[in-house]
mmCIF file of C-alpha atoms in Angstrom:
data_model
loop_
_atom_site.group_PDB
_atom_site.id
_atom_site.type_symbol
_atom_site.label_atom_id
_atom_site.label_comp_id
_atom_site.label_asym_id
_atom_site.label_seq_id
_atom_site.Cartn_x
_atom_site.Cartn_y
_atom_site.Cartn_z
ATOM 1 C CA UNK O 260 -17.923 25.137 11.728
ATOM 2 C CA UNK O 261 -14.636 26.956 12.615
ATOM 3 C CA UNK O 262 -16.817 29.417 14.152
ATOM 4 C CA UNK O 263 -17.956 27.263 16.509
ATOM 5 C CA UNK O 264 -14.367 25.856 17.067
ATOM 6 C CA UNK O 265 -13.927 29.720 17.752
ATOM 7 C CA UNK O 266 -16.663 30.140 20.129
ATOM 8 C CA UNK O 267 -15.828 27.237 22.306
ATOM 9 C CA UNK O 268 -12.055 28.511 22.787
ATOM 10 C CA UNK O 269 -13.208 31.603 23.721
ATOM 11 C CA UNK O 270 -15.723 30.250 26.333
ATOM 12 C CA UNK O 271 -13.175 27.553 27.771
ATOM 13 C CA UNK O 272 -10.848 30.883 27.971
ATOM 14 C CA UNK O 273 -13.161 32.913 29.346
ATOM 15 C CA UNK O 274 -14.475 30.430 31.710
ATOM 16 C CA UNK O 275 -11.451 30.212 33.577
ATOM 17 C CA UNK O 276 -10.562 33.653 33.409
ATOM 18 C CA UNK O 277 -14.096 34.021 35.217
ATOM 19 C CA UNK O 278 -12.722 31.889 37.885
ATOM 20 C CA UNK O 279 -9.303 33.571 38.657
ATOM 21 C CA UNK O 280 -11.575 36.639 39.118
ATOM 22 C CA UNK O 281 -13.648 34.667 41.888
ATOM 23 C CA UNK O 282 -10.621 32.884 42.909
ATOM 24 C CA UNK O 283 -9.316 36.337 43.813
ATOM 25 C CA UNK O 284 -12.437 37.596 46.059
ATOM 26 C CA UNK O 285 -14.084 34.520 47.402
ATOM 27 C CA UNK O 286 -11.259 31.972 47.465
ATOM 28 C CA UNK O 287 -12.592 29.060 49.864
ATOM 29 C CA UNK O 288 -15.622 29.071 48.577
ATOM 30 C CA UNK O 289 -14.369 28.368 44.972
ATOM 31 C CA UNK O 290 -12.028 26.412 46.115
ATOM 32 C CA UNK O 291 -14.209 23.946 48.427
ATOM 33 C CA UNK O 292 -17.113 24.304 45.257
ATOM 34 C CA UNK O 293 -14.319 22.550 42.643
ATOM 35 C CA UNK O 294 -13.851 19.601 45.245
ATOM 36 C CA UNK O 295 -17.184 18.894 45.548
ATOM 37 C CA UNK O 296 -17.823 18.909 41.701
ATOM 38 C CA UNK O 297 -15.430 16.119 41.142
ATOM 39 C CA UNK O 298 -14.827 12.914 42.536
ATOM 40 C CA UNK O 299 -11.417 12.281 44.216
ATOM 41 C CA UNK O 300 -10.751 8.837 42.854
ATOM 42 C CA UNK O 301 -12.972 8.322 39.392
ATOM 43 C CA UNK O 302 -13.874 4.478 39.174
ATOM 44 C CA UNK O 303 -16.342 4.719 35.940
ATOM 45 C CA UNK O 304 -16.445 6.490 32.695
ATOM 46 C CA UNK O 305 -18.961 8.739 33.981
ATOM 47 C CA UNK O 306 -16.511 10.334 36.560
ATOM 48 C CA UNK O 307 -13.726 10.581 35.019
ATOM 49 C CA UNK O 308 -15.637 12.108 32.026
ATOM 50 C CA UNK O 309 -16.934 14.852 34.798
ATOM 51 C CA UNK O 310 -13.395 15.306 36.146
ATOM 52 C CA UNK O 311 -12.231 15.751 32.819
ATOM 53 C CA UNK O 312 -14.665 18.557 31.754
ATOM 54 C CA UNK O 313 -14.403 20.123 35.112
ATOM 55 C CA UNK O 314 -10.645 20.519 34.865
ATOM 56 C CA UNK O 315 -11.112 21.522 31.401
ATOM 57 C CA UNK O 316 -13.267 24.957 32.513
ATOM 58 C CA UNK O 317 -11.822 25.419 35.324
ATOM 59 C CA UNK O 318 -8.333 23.380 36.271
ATOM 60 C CA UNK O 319 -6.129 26.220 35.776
ATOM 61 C CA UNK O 320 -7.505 28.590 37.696
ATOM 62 C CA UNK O 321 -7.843 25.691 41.035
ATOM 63 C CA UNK O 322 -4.336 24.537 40.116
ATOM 64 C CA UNK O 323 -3.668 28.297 40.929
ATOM 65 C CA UNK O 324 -5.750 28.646 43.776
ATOM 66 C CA UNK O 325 -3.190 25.243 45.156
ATOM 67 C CA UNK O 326 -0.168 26.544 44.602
ATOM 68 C CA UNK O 327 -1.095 29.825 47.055
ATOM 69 C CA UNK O 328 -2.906 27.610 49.661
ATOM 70 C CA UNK O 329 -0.023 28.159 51.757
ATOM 71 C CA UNK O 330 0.130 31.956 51.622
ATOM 72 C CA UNK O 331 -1.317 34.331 54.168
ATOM 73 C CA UNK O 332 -4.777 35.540 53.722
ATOM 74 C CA UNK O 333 -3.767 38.771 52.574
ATOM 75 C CA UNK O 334 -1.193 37.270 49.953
ATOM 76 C CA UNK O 335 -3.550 35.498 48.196
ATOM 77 C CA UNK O 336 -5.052 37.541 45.740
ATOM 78 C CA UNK O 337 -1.733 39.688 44.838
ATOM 79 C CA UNK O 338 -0.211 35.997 43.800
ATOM 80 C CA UNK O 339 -3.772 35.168 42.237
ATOM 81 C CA UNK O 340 -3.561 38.337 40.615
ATOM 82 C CA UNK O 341 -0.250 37.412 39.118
ATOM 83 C CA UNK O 342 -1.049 34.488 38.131
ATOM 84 C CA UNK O 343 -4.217 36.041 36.546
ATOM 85 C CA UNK O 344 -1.752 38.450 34.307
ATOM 86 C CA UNK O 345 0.171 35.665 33.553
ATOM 87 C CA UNK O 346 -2.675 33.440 32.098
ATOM 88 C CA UNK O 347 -4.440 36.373 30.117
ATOM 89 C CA UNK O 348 -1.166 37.160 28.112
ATOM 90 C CA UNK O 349 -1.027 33.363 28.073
ATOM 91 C CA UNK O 350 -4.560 33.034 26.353
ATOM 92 C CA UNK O 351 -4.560 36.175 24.277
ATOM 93 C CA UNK O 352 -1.178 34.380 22.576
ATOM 94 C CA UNK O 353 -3.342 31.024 22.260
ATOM 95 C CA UNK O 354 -6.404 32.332 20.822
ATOM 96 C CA UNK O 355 -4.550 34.053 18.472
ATOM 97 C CA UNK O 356 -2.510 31.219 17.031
ATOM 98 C CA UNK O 357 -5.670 28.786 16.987
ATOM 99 C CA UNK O 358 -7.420 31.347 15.153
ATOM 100 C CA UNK O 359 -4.625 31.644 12.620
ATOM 101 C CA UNK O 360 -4.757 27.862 12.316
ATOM 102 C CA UNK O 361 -8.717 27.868 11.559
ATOM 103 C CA UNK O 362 -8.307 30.776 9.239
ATOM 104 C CA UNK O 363 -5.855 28.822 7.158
ATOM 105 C CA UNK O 364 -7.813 25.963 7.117
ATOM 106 C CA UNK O 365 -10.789 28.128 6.110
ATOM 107 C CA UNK O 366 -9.045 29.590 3.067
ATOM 108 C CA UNK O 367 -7.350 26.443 2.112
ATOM 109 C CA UNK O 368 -10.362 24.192 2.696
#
């Protein structure tokens, strides 16, 4: 079971790694994609469930992608890349004290 705690750390990781990298090369397009797979003003369970799980893969990485809206064209991806640096040292650190909490509870359990 902890394996599978593992596995889906790594992919929610991974997952928005994957979309600093695209962030980086085709930034309106990934930007304009995460609007229109969420709903600006969830009403029902369903929605906010959606916006939820969407944010969950991928909210860093857009959060990101606002705060260099501003910057010129050619800015973009050095701050993006910065902010991708930041977020792998970030998620190696994370990983690696949730795995020390599952291995604990897999010896102790």
């Amino acid at each position: 079971m902890t394996e599978l705690i593992r596995i889906g750390i790594l992919t929610i990781l991974g997952s928005q790694a994957s979309y600093f990298i695209l962030l980086i090369f085709l930034y309106g397009t990934m930007m304009h994609w995460y609007e229109w797979s969420t709903f600006p003003n969830p009403t029902n369970v369903f929605e906010k469930t959606v916006n939820f799980l969407t944010a969950l893969v991928f909210g860093l990485a857009y959060w990101a992608g606002l705060k260099v809206k501003k910057q010129k064209w050619y800015f973009r991806p050095l701050h993006l890349i910065g902010y991708l640096i930041v977020y792998t040292i970030l998620a190696i650190i994370t990983y690696k004290l949730l795995n020390a909490i599952l291995t604990y509870i897999e010896m102790n359990i």
